[in-house]
Coordinates of C-alpha atoms in Angstrom, one line a residue:
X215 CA -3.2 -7.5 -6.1
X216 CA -4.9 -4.9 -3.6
X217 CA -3.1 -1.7 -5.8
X218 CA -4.7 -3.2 -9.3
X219 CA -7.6 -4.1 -7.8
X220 CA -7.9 -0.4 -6.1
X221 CA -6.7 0.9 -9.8
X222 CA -9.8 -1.1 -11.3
X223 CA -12.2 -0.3 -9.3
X224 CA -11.1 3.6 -9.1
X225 CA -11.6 3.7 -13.4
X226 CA -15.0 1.7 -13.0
X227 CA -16.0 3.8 -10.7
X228 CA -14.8 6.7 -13.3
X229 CA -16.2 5.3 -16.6
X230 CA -19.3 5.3 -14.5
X231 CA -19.3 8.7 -14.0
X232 CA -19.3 8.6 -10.5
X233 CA -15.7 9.9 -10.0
X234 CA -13.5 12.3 -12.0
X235 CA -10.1 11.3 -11.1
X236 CA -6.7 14.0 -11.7
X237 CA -4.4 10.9 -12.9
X238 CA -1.8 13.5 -13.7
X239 CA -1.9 14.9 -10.1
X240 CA -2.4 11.2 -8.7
X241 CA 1.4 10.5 -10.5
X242 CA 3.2 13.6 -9.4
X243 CA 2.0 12.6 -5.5
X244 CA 3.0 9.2 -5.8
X245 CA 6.3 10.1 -7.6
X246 CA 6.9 12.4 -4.9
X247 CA 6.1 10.1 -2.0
X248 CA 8.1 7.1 -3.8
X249 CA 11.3 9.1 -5.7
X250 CA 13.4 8.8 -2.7
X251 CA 16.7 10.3 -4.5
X252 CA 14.3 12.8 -6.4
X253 CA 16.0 12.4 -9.8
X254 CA 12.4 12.2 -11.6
X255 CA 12.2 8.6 -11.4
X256 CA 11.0 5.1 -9.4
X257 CA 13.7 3.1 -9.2
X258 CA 14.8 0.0 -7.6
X259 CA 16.7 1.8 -5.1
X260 CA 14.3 4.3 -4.2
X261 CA 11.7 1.4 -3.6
X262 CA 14.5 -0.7 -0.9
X263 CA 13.3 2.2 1.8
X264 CA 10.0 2.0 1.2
X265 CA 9.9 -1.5 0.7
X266 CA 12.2 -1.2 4.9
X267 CA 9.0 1.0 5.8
X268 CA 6.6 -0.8 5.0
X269 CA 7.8 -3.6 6.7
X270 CA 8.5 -1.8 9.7
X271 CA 4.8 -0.8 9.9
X272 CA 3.7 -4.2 9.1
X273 CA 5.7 -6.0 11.8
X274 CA 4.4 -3.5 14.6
X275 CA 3.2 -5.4 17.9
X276 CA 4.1 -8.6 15.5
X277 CA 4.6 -10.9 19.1
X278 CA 1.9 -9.6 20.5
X279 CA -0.9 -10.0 18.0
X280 CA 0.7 -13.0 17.1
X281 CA 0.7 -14.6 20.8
X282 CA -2.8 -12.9 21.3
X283 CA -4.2 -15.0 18.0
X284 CA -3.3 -18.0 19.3
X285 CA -4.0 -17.8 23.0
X286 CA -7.5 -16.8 21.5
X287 CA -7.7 -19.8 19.2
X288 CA -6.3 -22.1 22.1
X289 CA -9.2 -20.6 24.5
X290 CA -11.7 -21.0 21.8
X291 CA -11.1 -25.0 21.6
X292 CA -8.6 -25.0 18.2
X293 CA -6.2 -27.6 18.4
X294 CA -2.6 -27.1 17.2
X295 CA -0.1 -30.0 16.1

């Protein structure tokens, strides 16, 4: 949802006139940063690392923030159950 929406608003934003965007360049980066066995193409198994990655970065401090939110809540007078 957040990459079409991005992609919408980026080619509003272009038909507008208000940005001139290098699609060509945009794919070679992206192919680049996702073509993990650099044979010229996405595939599923170049997306499984990115896919571990991305997870990785998501679940940073996970307890923490998690234990942190709630504690918060708890303070603020939520009531669990």
């Amino acid at each position: 949802v957040g990459v079409g929406s991005t992609f919408c608003l980026v080619q509003g934003l272009a038909y507008s006139g208000y940005l001139q965007v290098d699609w060509r360049k945009a794919e070679q980066d992206f192919l680049r940063l996702l073509d993990r066995d650099s044979d010229g193409q996405v595939t599923a198994s170049d997306l499984a690392p990115v896919w571990e990655e991305a997870l990785d970065c998501l679940a940073f401090n996970m307890p923490a923030g998690v234990g942190f939110t709630a504690g918060l809540a708890y303070g603020l007078g939520g009531s669990f159950g």
